[in-house]
């Protein structure tokens, strides 16, 4: 895979994202362009399902770079995120060295050679021996706060210091995309090293364009009505508002049932593709669904 040149303008960045079926507004395209041009990490915050993770995937595909993904979770540590030593191979090396009569000094030096190093996502993204990468640090807010302190060296200098081996630094800086669903606040020290962008739900026009790109098999009238319905349901008081991913899923589900326009019966039958909590489904199903369907049909 040969890396592609970086886009030279905001318009070219928007076009690059669009080639990957990602329809970005001007503000988001500008932030992505600046992150690429300035070689700064891009910190994307917003509700789940608004397309934050997808940006990294599209950039990797369109720029011809490896996608290296670090999925964050509670308890994430250095061994899972950056590197660890292959203890099984080291033990085997010790046994072979004992058989061969190797000196202890030579053995100590050989045990911490690069071939015994297991490269986890952060190290794999900056490894100078590997092709350029897009590093996705997904849902950083799910990791524990102490883990953020280790990230500072990676995000600030694009290097990782390994006590037994030394410092490994990137020769080509990776494109870094960090996402957060804001289940907790990410520390200011991380934010200062990044360009920031809030990724919101799209307006109706952009959501229709997204649906046309991502689900081209959905009839145009049905697509317009689905978007009008979803835009209205996001103004209701439910636990979890549907994201763009749910809009695509719902429209595709309706099309799979050969629906050509919204009808209350089909809406009630397929709400599980749009809403992911039973309390929300129960609140919308029936009279509310019928009213929203009528409004969406008129608006489309």
Coordinates of N, CA and C in Angstrom, one line a residue, residues 8 72 74 81 94 99 102 115 126 189 202 218 231 236 248 257 267 293-294 296:
X8 N -4.5 19.3 -0.1 CA -3.8 20.6 0.0 C -4.7 21.7 0.5
X72 N -10.2 1.6 23.8 CA -9.9 1.9 25.2 C -11.0 1.2 26.0
X74 N -11.8 0.2 30.6 CA -11.4 0.4 32.0 C -10.4 -0.7 32.3
X81 N -1.6 -1.6 25.6 CA -1.7 -0.4 24.7 C -0.4 -0.2 23.9
X94 N 16.4 -18.5 27.3 CA 17.2 -18.8 28.5 C 17.6 -20.3 28.6
X99 N 21.8 -24.5 27.7 CA 22.3 -25.7 27.0 C 23.6 -25.3 26.3
X102 N 26.0 -20.2 27.3 CA 26.1 -18.8 27.1 C 26.3 -18.1 28.4
X115 N 13.6 -8.4 18.7 CA 12.8 -9.5 18.3 C 11.9 -10.1 19.4
X126 N 3.9 4.0 15.6 CA 5.0 4.9 15.4 C 6.3 4.1 15.0
X189 N -4.4 18.2 29.8 CA -3.0 17.9 29.2 C -3.2 17.2 27.8
X202 N -26.0 15.4 12.4 CA -26.1 16.3 11.2 C -27.5 16.9 11.0
X218 N -31.7 2.5 -0.8 CA -33.0 3.0 -0.2 C -33.7 4.0 -1.1
X231 N -35.0 13.2 12.5 CA -34.7 14.6 13.0 C -35.7 15.0 14.1
X236 N -37.3 14.6 21.0 CA -38.1 14.0 22.0 C -37.3 13.7 23.2
X248 N -29.1 4.9 9.2 CA -28.7 4.0 8.1 C -29.3 2.6 8.3
X257 N -37.6 -4.7 3.7 CA -39.0 -5.1 3.8 C -39.8 -4.6 2.7
X267 N -43.2 1.4 10.9 CA -42.4 2.1 11.9 C -42.5 1.3 13.2
X293 N -44.7 10.0 12.2 CA -44.7 9.5 10.8 C -45.5 10.4 9.9
X294 N -46.6 10.9 10.4 CA -47.4 11.9 9.6 C -46.7 13.1 9.3
X296 N -43.4 13.5 9.3 CA -42.3 13.2 8.4 C -42.7 13.1 7.0

